[in-house]
Amino acid sequence: MRYEGMVYRPPSEAYSLIVQVTTGCSQNTCTFCAMYKDAKFKIRKVDDIKEDFLYAKNHYYDVERIFLADGDALIMPFEDLLEILKYINKLFPNNDRISLYASPRSILGKTDEQLKILRENNLKMAYLGIESGSDKVLKDIKKRATADEIITAGQKIRRAGIQLSATLIMGLGGIKDSKKHVEGSIKVLNAINPDYLGLMTLLVKSGTEIYDEVMAGNFEQLTPEEIMHETMELVKGLELKDTVVRSNHVSNYAHIKGVLNTDKASILKQIENALKNSDFEKSKRIRQMYARQTGL
């Protein structure tokens, strides 16, 4: 297998076969992100991608899940991506699902019919970094998407029958824009109703623009307790149906889980218990150590 740069994948793809169809990230401008800094974005040649999958066919057994890397694989031209999916299904007829990272831009760049065709060819899940639902925060972090564009993209991919796993970053608005971050995110998430929602917490990594803002005193981070209260306000405002919620990333101060809205009371109770019982100083030290060692 050939890989270029550091390869990242969602936690749920830990046991998936991972093949790069692109390298790097098609955007790579987000101020908080330290990922994909060692790889220039490019879309790989279809023949090279096929060679990697053929290698995998000859060396690996029982491939059930496949993740198409890197940071925004859906940006690949439709005809090329469809050719890759058909090739995968030919080599691995028993694979359970194919998934990839997507962006608002790459989703909106595909037609409804194209997305449905991709779903018919076993593209079952897309991971979308919403990050925030506030236009102010989205502009500050250089996401290059508005809240309305994110809503349109999220609704579009769900209409195609592709499961949507969305991520939101708690603390991304800092102290100044925490209220806007929460209120906007509630609006966006309620409009999209993703199948899965992963709550992460802002990790300020050296080498990023947001790190420079923190060092300059222009961005004030939330304390661990404030992060938990922000999370509580978010959950209170969510009116979702059958959305699996997880907060189990290493960036988080406390792990919560449940299904919204059926488990809303339970999730809020988990947050309350975390506020009462968590050793936030220990959690903070672990997160700081992790931030020094990784780009996440």
PDB file of C-alpha atoms in Angstrom:
ATOM      1  CA  MET A   1       0.000   0.000   0.000  1.00  0.00           C
ATOM      2  CA  ARG A   2       1.200   3.492  -0.800  1.00  0.00           C
ATOM      3  CA  TYR A   3       0.494   6.378   1.547  1.00  0.00           C
ATOM      4  CA  GLU A   4       1.589   9.996   1.362  1.00  0.00           C
ATOM      5  CA  GLY A   5       1.828  12.070   4.527  1.00  0.00           C
ATOM      6  CA  MET A   6       0.024  11.336   7.779  1.00  0.00           C
ATOM      7  CA  VAL A   7      -3.219   9.437   7.243  1.00  0.00           C
ATOM      8  CA  TYR A   8      -6.195  10.369   9.436  1.00  0.00           C
ATOM      9  CA  ARG A   9      -9.465   8.523   9.878  1.00  0.00           C
ATOM     10  CA  PRO A  10     -12.547   8.694  12.123  1.00  0.00           C
ATOM     11  CA  PRO A  11     -12.463   6.570  15.300  1.00  0.00           C
ATOM     12  CA  SER A  12     -15.156   4.278  13.895  1.00  0.00           C
ATOM     13  CA  GLU A  13     -12.898   3.413  10.939  1.00  0.00           C
ATOM     14  CA  ALA A  14     -10.165   1.917  13.139  1.00  0.00           C
ATOM     15  CA  TYR A  15     -10.491  -1.527  11.553  1.00  0.00           C
ATOM     16  CA  SER A  16     -11.299  -0.415   8.022  1.00  0.00           C
ATOM     17  CA  LEU A  17      -9.135  -0.821   4.956  1.00  0.00           C
ATOM     18  CA  ILE A  18      -7.886   2.721   4.273  1.00  0.00           C
ATOM     19  CA  VAL A  19      -6.837   3.786   0.794  1.00  0.00           C
ATOM     20  CA  GLN A  20      -6.044   7.328  -0.291  1.00  0.00           C
ATOM     21  CA  VAL A  21      -8.026   8.538  -3.279  1.00  0.00           C
ATOM     22  CA  THR A  22      -6.800  12.053  -2.568  1.00  0.00           C
ATOM     23  CA  THR A  23      -3.896  13.302  -0.495  1.00  0.00           C
ATOM     24  CA  GLY A  24      -4.156  16.165   1.944  1.00  0.00           C
ATOM     25  CA  CYS A  25      -7.229  18.345   2.329  1.00  0.00           C
ATOM     26  CA  SER A  26      -8.968  20.238  -0.470  1.00  0.00           C
ATOM     27  CA  GLN A  27      -9.363  23.243   1.806  1.00  0.00           C
ATOM     28  CA  ASN A  28      -6.719  23.113   4.556  1.00  0.00           C
ATOM     29  CA  THR A  29      -7.403  26.667   5.745  1.00  0.00           C
ATOM     30  CA  CYS A  30      -9.185  26.052   9.070  1.00  0.00           C
ATOM     31  CA  THR A  31      -7.426  28.030  11.766  1.00  0.00           C
ATOM     32  CA  PHE A  32      -7.750  25.320  14.424  1.00  0.00           C
ATOM     33  CA  CYS A  33      -6.564  22.373  12.322  1.00  0.00           C
ATOM     34  CA  ALA A  34      -3.030  20.969  12.304  1.00  0.00           C
ATOM     35  CA  MET A  35      -3.873  18.016  10.066  1.00  0.00           C
ATOM     36  CA  TYR A  36      -2.622  17.440   6.515  1.00  0.00           C
ATOM     37  CA  LYS A  37       0.156  20.016   6.791  1.00  0.00           C
ATOM     38  CA  ASP A  38       2.707  17.531   5.462  1.00  0.00           C
ATOM     39  CA  ALA A  39       0.875  16.710   2.220  1.00  0.00           C
ATOM     40  CA  LYS A  40      -0.064  18.839  -0.757  1.00  0.00           C
ATOM     41  CA  PHE A  41      -3.645  18.305  -1.864  1.00  0.00           C
ATOM     42  CA  LYS A  42      -4.101  16.295  -5.024  1.00  0.00           C
ATOM     43  CA  ILE A  43      -6.552  13.835  -6.517  1.00  0.00           C
ATOM     44  CA  ARG A  44      -4.793  10.564  -7.249  1.00  0.00           C
ATOM     45  CA  LYS A  45      -4.953   8.841 -10.617  1.00  0.00           C
ATOM     46  CA  VAL A  46      -7.661   6.211 -10.882  1.00  0.00           C
ATOM     47  CA  ASP A  47      -5.212   3.552 -12.096  1.00  0.00           C
ATOM     48  CA  ASP A  48      -2.953   4.124  -9.078  1.00  0.00           C
ATOM     49  CA  ILE A  49      -5.902   3.824  -6.723  1.00  0.00           C
ATOM     50  CA  LYS A  50      -6.967   0.592  -8.384  1.00  0.00           C
ATOM     51  CA  GLU A  51      -3.454  -0.811  -7.963  1.00  0.00           C
ATOM     52  CA  ASP A  52      -3.651  -0.182  -4.233  1.00  0.00           C
ATOM     53  CA  PHE A  53      -7.008  -1.929  -3.954  1.00  0.00           C
ATOM     54  CA  LEU A  54      -5.719  -4.875  -5.971  1.00  0.00           C
ATOM     55  CA  TYR A  55      -2.752  -5.110  -3.605  1.00  0.00           C
ATOM     56  CA  ALA A  56      -5.160  -5.125  -0.680  1.00  0.00           C
ATOM     57  CA  LYS A  57      -7.215  -7.860  -2.325  1.00  0.00           C
ATOM     58  CA  ASN A  58      -4.114 -10.032  -2.621  1.00  0.00           C
ATOM     59  CA  HIS A  59      -2.816  -9.419   0.903  1.00  0.00           C
ATOM     60  CA  TYR A  60      -5.786  -8.893   3.223  1.00  0.00           C
ATOM     61  CA  TYR A  61      -8.704 -11.102   4.150  1.00  0.00           C
ATOM     62  CA  ASP A  62     -12.232 -10.419   5.301  1.00  0.00           C
ATOM     63  CA  VAL A  63     -12.320  -6.746   4.334  1.00  0.00           C
ATOM     64  CA  GLU A  64     -15.681  -5.604   5.673  1.00  0.00           C
ATOM     65  CA  ARG A  65     -15.289  -1.832   5.751  1.00  0.00           C
ATOM     66  CA  ILE A  66     -13.395   0.541   3.496  1.00  0.00           C
ATOM     67  CA  PHE A  67     -12.515   4.170   4.149  1.00  0.00           C
ATOM     68  CA  LEU A  68     -11.521   6.436   1.282  1.00  0.00           C
ATOM     69  CA  ALA A  69      -8.960   8.969   2.503  1.00  0.00           C
ATOM     70  CA  ASP A  70      -7.859  11.811   2.755  1.00  0.00           C
ATOM     71  CA  GLY A  71      -9.523  14.920   4.109  1.00  0.00           C
ATOM     72  CA  ASP A  72     -12.273  15.392   1.509  1.00  0.00           C
ATOM     73  CA  ALA A  73     -12.448  12.356  -0.784  1.00  0.00           C
ATOM     74  CA  LEU A  74     -15.898  13.330  -2.065  1.00  0.00           C
ATOM     75  CA  ILE A  75     -14.256  16.201  -3.948  1.00  0.00           C
ATOM     76  CA  MET A  76     -13.082  13.621  -6.495  1.00  0.00           C
ATOM     77  CA  PRO A  77     -14.841  13.965  -9.887  1.00  0.00           C
ATOM     78  CA  PHE A  78     -18.060  11.957  -9.946  1.00  0.00           C
ATOM     79  CA  GLU A  79     -17.145   9.629 -12.829  1.00  0.00           C
ATOM     80  CA  ASP A  80     -13.777   8.774 -11.263  1.00  0.00           C
ATOM     81  CA  LEU A  81     -15.273   8.154  -7.829  1.00  0.00           C
ATOM     82  CA  LEU A  82     -18.003   5.978  -9.319  1.00  0.00           C
ATOM     83  CA  GLU A  83     -15.387   3.951 -11.198  1.00  0.00           C
ATOM     84  CA  ILE A  84     -13.482   3.408  -7.945  1.00  0.00           C
ATOM     85  CA  LEU A  85     -16.620   2.317  -6.079  1.00  0.00           C
ATOM     86  CA  LYS A  86     -17.530  -0.182  -8.795  1.00  0.00           C
ATOM     87  CA  TYR A  87     -13.984  -1.567  -8.745  1.00  0.00           C
ATOM     88  CA  ILE A  88     -14.082  -1.936  -4.954  1.00  0.00           C
ATOM     89  CA  ASN A  89     -17.393  -3.789  -5.102  1.00  0.00           C
ATOM     90  CA  LYS A  90     -15.991  -6.115  -7.750  1.00  0.00           C
ATOM     91  CA  LEU A  91     -12.894  -6.938  -5.682  1.00  0.00           C
ATOM     92  CA  PHE A  92     -14.688  -7.047  -2.324  1.00  0.00           C
ATOM     93  CA  PRO A  93     -18.285  -8.136  -3.042  1.00  0.00           C
ATOM     94  CA  ASN A  94     -18.944  -8.785   0.654  1.00  0.00           C
ATOM     95  CA  ASN A  95     -17.787  -5.420   1.971  1.00  0.00           C
ATOM     96  CA  ASP A  96     -20.292  -3.969   4.399  1.00  0.00           C
ATOM     97  CA  ARG A  97     -19.781  -0.293   3.624  1.00  0.00           C
ATOM     98  CA  ILE A  98     -17.604   2.325   1.984  1.00  0.00           C
ATOM     99  CA  SER A  99     -17.203   5.694   3.681  1.00  0.00           C
ATOM    100  CA  LEU A 100     -15.274   8.937   3.304  1.00  0.00           C
ATOM    101  CA  TYR A 101     -14.780  12.473   4.569  1.00  0.00           C
ATOM    102  CA  ALA A 102     -16.841  15.157   2.857  1.00  0.00           C
ATOM    103  CA  SER A 103     -17.114  18.937   3.009  1.00  0.00           C
ATOM    104  CA  PRO A 104     -19.995  21.302   2.300  1.00  0.00           C
ATOM    105  CA  ARG A 105     -18.244  22.251  -0.916  1.00  0.00           C
ATOM    106  CA  SER A 106     -17.798  18.668  -2.168  1.00  0.00           C
ATOM    107  CA  ILE A 107     -21.390  17.725  -1.307  1.00  0.00           C
ATOM    108  CA  LEU A 108     -22.836  20.785  -3.019  1.00  0.00           C
ATOM    109  CA  GLY A 109     -20.630  20.057  -6.022  1.00  0.00           C
ATOM    110  CA  LYS A 110     -22.500  16.808  -6.674  1.00  0.00           C
ATOM    111  CA  THR A 111     -26.058  16.624  -7.978  1.00  0.00           C
ATOM    112  CA  ASP A 112     -28.806  14.802  -6.094  1.00  0.00           C
ATOM    113  CA  GLU A 113     -28.793  12.112  -8.767  1.00  0.00           C
ATOM    114  CA  GLN A 114     -25.021  11.671  -8.566  1.00  0.00           C
ATOM    115  CA  LEU A 115     -25.137  11.236  -4.799  1.00  0.00           C
ATOM    116  CA  LYS A 116     -27.922   8.652  -5.153  1.00  0.00           C
ATOM    117  CA  ILE A 117     -25.847   6.735  -7.705  1.00  0.00           C
ATOM    118  CA  LEU A 118     -22.860   6.752  -5.339  1.00  0.00           C
ATOM    119  CA  ARG A 119     -25.127   5.398  -2.597  1.00  0.00           C
ATOM    120  CA  GLU A 120     -26.377   2.647  -4.923  1.00  0.00           C
ATOM    121  CA  ASN A 121     -22.736   1.654  -5.340  1.00  0.00           C
ATOM    122  CA  ASN A 122     -22.229   1.147  -1.607  1.00  0.00           C
ATOM    123  CA  LEU A 123     -21.102   4.600  -0.460  1.00  0.00           C
ATOM    124  CA  LYS A 124     -22.986   4.328   2.798  1.00  0.00           C
ATOM    125  CA  MET A 125     -21.504   7.012   5.053  1.00  0.00           C
ATOM    126  CA  ALA A 126     -19.986  10.477   4.845  1.00  0.00           C
ATOM    127  CA  TYR A 127     -18.227  12.259   7.703  1.00  0.00           C
ATOM    128  CA  LEU A 128     -18.827  16.010   7.710  1.00  0.00           C
ATOM    129  CA  GLY A 129     -17.033  18.487   9.938  1.00  0.00           C
ATOM    130  CA  ILE A 130     -19.704  21.052  10.752  1.00  0.00           C
ATOM    131  CA  GLU A 131     -17.444  22.551  13.469  1.00  0.00           C
ATOM    132  CA  SER A 132     -19.937  25.347  14.254  1.00  0.00           C
ATOM    133  CA  GLY A 133     -23.317  26.640  13.176  1.00  0.00           C
ATOM    134  CA  SER A 134     -22.426  30.283  13.741  1.00  0.00           C
ATOM    135  CA  ASP A 135     -21.576  32.316  10.648  1.00  0.00           C
ATOM    136  CA  LYS A 136     -19.339  34.506  12.827  1.00  0.00           C
ATOM    137  CA  VAL A 137     -17.365  31.516  14.121  1.00  0.00           C
ATOM    138  CA  LEU A 138     -17.265  29.858  10.698  1.00  0.00           C
ATOM    139  CA  LYS A 139     -15.793  33.022   9.203  1.00  0.00           C
ATOM    140  CA  ASP A 140     -13.259  33.374  12.016  1.00  0.00           C
ATOM    141  CA  ILE A 141     -12.000  29.802  11.596  1.00  0.00           C
ATOM    142  CA  LYS A 142     -11.870  30.172   7.788  1.00  0.00           C
ATOM    143  CA  LYS A 143     -14.205  27.237   7.171  1.00  0.00           C
ATOM    144  CA  ARG A 144     -15.197  28.697   3.792  1.00  0.00           C
ATOM    145  CA  ALA A 145     -18.822  27.708   4.290  1.00  0.00           C
ATOM    146  CA  THR A 146     -21.841  29.441   5.757  1.00  0.00           C
ATOM    147  CA  ALA A 147     -24.369  27.921   8.126  1.00  0.00           C
ATOM    148  CA  ASP A 148     -26.967  27.855   5.348  1.00  0.00           C
ATOM    149  CA  GLU A 149     -24.550  26.077   3.009  1.00  0.00           C
ATOM    150  CA  ILE A 150     -23.832  23.471   5.681  1.00  0.00           C
ATOM    151  CA  ILE A 151     -27.557  22.924   6.209  1.00  0.00           C
ATOM    152  CA  THR A 152     -28.142  22.548   2.470  1.00  0.00           C
ATOM    153  CA  ALA A 153     -25.232  20.118   2.144  1.00  0.00           C
ATOM    154  CA  GLY A 154     -26.280  18.041   5.128  1.00  0.00           C
ATOM    155  CA  GLN A 155     -29.872  17.762   3.984  1.00  0.00           C
ATOM    156  CA  LYS A 156     -28.742  16.934   0.461  1.00  0.00           C
ATOM    157  CA  ILE A 157     -26.553  14.003   1.408  1.00  0.00           C
ATOM    158  CA  ARG A 158     -29.207  12.592   3.732  1.00  0.00           C
ATOM    159  CA  ARG A 159     -31.789  12.770   0.939  1.00  0.00           C
ATOM    160  CA  ALA A 160     -29.485  10.592  -1.127  1.00  0.00           C
ATOM    161  CA  GLY A 161     -29.672   7.872   1.534  1.00  0.00           C
ATOM    162  CA  ILE A 162     -26.051   8.301   2.594  1.00  0.00           C
ATOM    163  CA  GLN A 163     -25.660   8.213   6.364  1.00  0.00           C
ATOM    164  CA  LEU A 164     -24.238  11.426   7.772  1.00  0.00           C
ATOM    165  CA  SER A 165     -21.825  11.489  10.689  1.00  0.00           C
ATOM    166  CA  ALA A 166     -21.332  15.116  11.722  1.00  0.00           C
ATOM    167  CA  THR A 167     -18.806  16.586  14.122  1.00  0.00           C
ATOM    168  CA  LEU A 168     -19.047  19.724  16.206  1.00  0.00           C
ATOM    169  CA  ILE A 169     -16.200  21.319  18.161  1.00  0.00           C
ATOM    170  CA  MET A 170     -17.103  22.601  21.591  1.00  0.00           C
ATOM    171  CA  GLY A 171     -15.267  25.729  22.660  1.00  0.00           C
ATOM    172  CA  LEU A 172     -14.578  26.798  19.086  1.00  0.00           C
ATOM    173  CA  GLY A 173     -16.111  30.229  19.607  1.00  0.00           C
ATOM    174  CA  GLY A 174     -14.025  30.942  22.688  1.00  0.00           C
ATOM    175  CA  ILE A 175     -15.460  33.005  25.514  1.00  0.00           C
ATOM    176  CA  LYS A 176     -16.533  35.872  23.275  1.00  0.00           C
ATOM    177  CA  ASP A 177     -18.627  33.873  20.823  1.00  0.00           C
ATOM    178  CA  SER A 178     -19.715  30.901  22.935  1.00  0.00           C
ATOM    179  CA  LYS A 179     -23.391  31.919  22.860  1.00  0.00           C
ATOM    180  CA  LYS A 180     -23.360  32.408  19.074  1.00  0.00           C
ATOM    181  CA  HIS A 181     -21.556  29.093  18.649  1.00  0.00           C
ATOM    182  CA  VAL A 182     -24.170  27.189  20.659  1.00  0.00           C
ATOM    183  CA  GLU A 183     -27.250  28.909  19.225  1.00  0.00           C
ATOM    184  CA  GLY A 184     -26.056  28.598  15.629  1.00  0.00           C
ATOM    185  CA  SER A 185     -25.042  24.975  16.078  1.00  0.00           C
ATOM    186  CA  ILE A 186     -28.445  24.095  17.517  1.00  0.00           C
ATOM    187  CA  LYS A 187     -30.113  25.639  14.466  1.00  0.00           C
ATOM    188  CA  VAL A 188     -27.878  23.803  11.983  1.00  0.00           C
ATOM    189  CA  LEU A 189     -28.079  20.418  13.684  1.00  0.00           C
ATOM    190  CA  ASN A 190     -31.846  20.584  14.117  1.00  0.00           C
ATOM    191  CA  ALA A 191     -32.213  21.419  10.422  1.00  0.00           C
ATOM    192  CA  ILE A 192     -29.982  18.542   9.275  1.00  0.00           C
ATOM    193  CA  ASN A 193     -30.774  15.831  11.863  1.00  0.00           C
ATOM    194  CA  PRO A 194     -27.570  13.826  11.194  1.00  0.00           C
ATOM    195  CA  ASP A 195     -27.514  10.077  11.787  1.00  0.00           C
ATOM    196  CA  TYR A 196     -24.503  10.459  14.071  1.00  0.00           C
ATOM    197  CA  LEU A 197     -23.144  13.424  15.986  1.00  0.00           C
ATOM    198  CA  GLY A 198     -19.631  13.485  17.406  1.00  0.00           C
ATOM    199  CA  LEU A 199     -18.871  16.202  19.936  1.00  0.00           C
ATOM    200  CA  MET A 200     -15.207  17.134  20.115  1.00  0.00           C
ATOM    201  CA  THR A 201     -13.451  19.804  22.167  1.00  0.00           C
ATOM    202  CA  LEU A 202     -11.121  22.457  20.805  1.00  0.00           C
ATOM    203  CA  LEU A 203      -7.477  21.412  21.086  1.00  0.00           C
ATOM    204  CA  VAL A 204      -5.192  24.397  20.535  1.00  0.00           C
ATOM    205  CA  LYS A 205      -2.192  22.961  18.705  1.00  0.00           C
ATOM    206  CA  SER A 206       1.043  24.872  18.150  1.00  0.00           C
ATOM    207  CA  GLY A 207       1.584  25.760  14.505  1.00  0.00           C
ATOM    208  CA  THR A 208      -2.048  26.701  13.935  1.00  0.00           C
ATOM    209  CA  GLU A 209      -3.495  30.174  13.482  1.00  0.00           C
ATOM    210  CA  ILE A 210      -5.742  29.810  16.493  1.00  0.00           C
ATOM    211  CA  TYR A 211      -2.691  29.025  18.637  1.00  0.00           C
ATOM    212  CA  ASP A 212      -1.192  32.342  17.565  1.00  0.00           C
ATOM    213  CA  GLU A 213      -4.473  34.063  18.449  1.00  0.00           C
ATOM    214  CA  VAL A 214      -4.412  32.504  21.913  1.00  0.00           C
ATOM    215  CA  MET A 215      -0.786  33.506  22.450  1.00  0.00           C
ATOM    216  CA  ALA A 216      -1.580  37.074  21.325  1.00  0.00           C
ATOM    217  CA  GLY A 217      -4.474  37.283  23.766  1.00  0.00           C
ATOM    218  CA  ASN A 218      -7.056  37.589  21.002  1.00  0.00           C
ATOM    219  CA  PHE A 219      -8.803  34.276  21.710  1.00  0.00           C
ATOM    220  CA  GLU A 220      -9.803  33.285  25.233  1.00  0.00           C
ATOM    221  CA  GLN A 221     -10.390  29.565  25.679  1.00  0.00           C
ATOM    222  CA  LEU A 222     -13.174  28.098  27.754  1.00  0.00           C
ATOM    223  CA  THR A 223     -12.258  26.307  30.971  1.00  0.00           C
ATOM    224  CA  PRO A 224     -13.128  22.594  31.241  1.00  0.00           C
ATOM    225  CA  GLU A 225     -16.166  23.469  33.351  1.00  0.00           C
ATOM    226  CA  GLU A 226     -17.287  26.071  30.807  1.00  0.00           C
ATOM    227  CA  ILE A 227     -16.934  23.494  28.029  1.00  0.00           C
ATOM    228  CA  MET A 228     -19.256  21.166  29.909  1.00  0.00           C
ATOM    229  CA  HIS A 229     -21.802  23.927  30.490  1.00  0.00           C
ATOM    230  CA  GLU A 230     -21.616  24.865  26.799  1.00  0.00           C
ATOM    231  CA  THR A 231     -22.237  21.219  25.912  1.00  0.00           C
ATOM    232  CA  MET A 232     -25.213  21.136  28.261  1.00  0.00           C
ATOM    233  CA  GLU A 233     -26.777  24.195  26.616  1.00  0.00           C
ATOM    234  CA  LEU A 234     -26.256  22.622  23.204  1.00  0.00           C
ATOM    235  CA  VAL A 235     -27.937  19.365  24.180  1.00  0.00           C
ATOM    236  CA  LYS A 236     -30.855  21.209  25.798  1.00  0.00           C
ATOM    237  CA  GLY A 237     -31.606  22.952  22.507  1.00  0.00           C
ATOM    238  CA  LEU A 238     -31.328  19.928  20.217  1.00  0.00           C
ATOM    239  CA  GLU A 239     -34.568  18.481  18.858  1.00  0.00           C
ATOM    240  CA  LEU A 240     -33.278  15.502  16.919  1.00  0.00           C
ATOM    241  CA  LYS A 241     -34.762  12.172  15.948  1.00  0.00           C
ATOM    242  CA  ASP A 242     -32.704   8.986  16.333  1.00  0.00           C
ATOM    243  CA  THR A 243     -29.339  10.751  16.214  1.00  0.00           C
ATOM    244  CA  VAL A 244     -26.605   8.744  17.930  1.00  0.00           C
ATOM    245  CA  VAL A 245     -24.524  11.167  19.995  1.00  0.00           C
ATOM    246  CA  ARG A 246     -21.003  10.452  21.176  1.00  0.00           C
ATOM    247  CA  SER A 247     -18.411  12.509  23.004  1.00  0.00           C
ATOM    248  CA  ASN A 248     -15.614   9.967  23.220  1.00  0.00           C
ATOM    249  CA  HIS A 249     -12.712  11.645  21.437  1.00  0.00           C
ATOM    250  CA  VAL A 250      -9.459  12.095  23.355  1.00  0.00           C
ATOM    251  CA  SER A 251     -10.025  15.851  23.162  1.00  0.00           C
ATOM    252  CA  ASN A 252     -13.093  15.624  25.400  1.00  0.00           C
ATOM    253  CA  TYR A 253     -13.075  16.222  29.143  1.00  0.00           C
ATOM    254  CA  ALA A 254     -15.911  13.740  29.684  1.00  0.00           C
ATOM    255  CA  HIS A 255     -17.421  10.971  27.607  1.00  0.00           C
ATOM    256  CA  ILE A 256     -21.154  11.063  27.021  1.00  0.00           C
ATOM    257  CA  LYS A 257     -23.362   8.905  24.846  1.00  0.00           C
ATOM    258  CA  GLY A 258     -26.972   8.365  23.932  1.00  0.00           C
ATOM    259  CA  VAL A 259     -29.607   8.822  21.264  1.00  0.00           C
ATOM    260  CA  LEU A 260     -31.371  12.139  20.794  1.00  0.00           C
ATOM    261  CA  ASN A 261     -34.019  12.872  21.603  1.00  0.00           C
ATOM    262  CA  THR A 262     -34.995   9.692  23.428  1.00  0.00           C
ATOM    263  CA  ASP A 263     -31.974   9.857  25.760  1.00  0.00           C
ATOM    264  CA  LYS A 264     -31.838  13.625  26.272  1.00  0.00           C
ATOM    265  CA  ALA A 265     -32.500  13.419  30.025  1.00  0.00           C
ATOM    266  CA  SER A 266     -29.847  10.726  30.374  1.00  0.00           C
ATOM    267  CA  ILE A 267     -27.278  12.711  28.396  1.00  0.00           C
ATOM    268  CA  LEU A 268     -27.891  15.838  30.462  1.00  0.00           C
ATOM    269  CA  LYS A 269     -27.503  13.730  33.603  1.00  0.00           C
ATOM    270  CA  GLN A 270     -24.181  12.404  32.288  1.00  0.00           C
ATOM    271  CA  ILE A 271     -22.974  15.978  31.840  1.00  0.00           C
ATOM    272  CA  GLU A 272     -24.145  16.946  35.327  1.00  0.00           C
ATOM    273  CA  ASN A 273     -22.311  13.956  36.808  1.00  0.00           C
ATOM    274  CA  ALA A 274     -19.181  14.868  34.892  1.00  0.00           C
ATOM    275  CA  LEU A 275     -19.299  18.367  36.355  1.00  0.00           C
ATOM    276  CA  LYS A 276     -19.618  16.913  39.829  1.00  0.00           C
ATOM    277  CA  ASN A 277     -17.110  14.090  39.618  1.00  0.00           C
ATOM    278  CA  SER A 278     -14.483  14.727  36.923  1.00  0.00           C
ATOM    279  CA  ASP A 279     -10.847  15.466  37.670  1.00  0.00           C
ATOM    280  CA  PHE A 280     -10.647  18.237  35.093  1.00  0.00           C
ATOM    281  CA  GLU A 281      -7.027  19.076  35.875  1.00  0.00           C
ATOM    282  CA  LYS A 282      -5.992  15.516  35.083  1.00  0.00           C
ATOM    283  CA  SER A 283      -8.059  15.562  31.897  1.00  0.00           C
ATOM    284  CA  LYS A 284      -6.482  18.867  30.902  1.00  0.00           C
ATOM    285  CA  ARG A 285      -2.955  17.481  31.326  1.00  0.00           C
ATOM    286  CA  ILE A 286      -3.793  14.422  29.214  1.00  0.00           C
ATOM    287  CA  ARG A 287      -5.236  16.601  26.452  1.00  0.00           C
ATOM    288  CA  GLN A 288      -2.209  18.908  26.471  1.00  0.00           C
ATOM    289  CA  MET A 289       0.144  15.939  26.197  1.00  0.00           C
ATOM    290  CA  TYR A 290      -1.892  14.512  23.331  1.00  0.00           C
ATOM    291  CA  ALA A 291      -1.916  17.873  21.537  1.00  0.00           C
ATOM    292  CA  ARG A 292       1.872  18.023  21.667  1.00  0.00           C
ATOM    293  CA  GLN A 293       2.200  14.560  20.189  1.00  0.00           C
ATOM    294  CA  THR A 294      -0.376  14.645  17.412  1.00  0.00           C
ATOM    295  CA  GLY A 295      -1.986  16.931  14.892  1.00  0.00           C
ATOM    296  CA  LEU A 296      -5.512  16.318  16.143  1.00  0.00           C
TER     297      LEU A 296
END
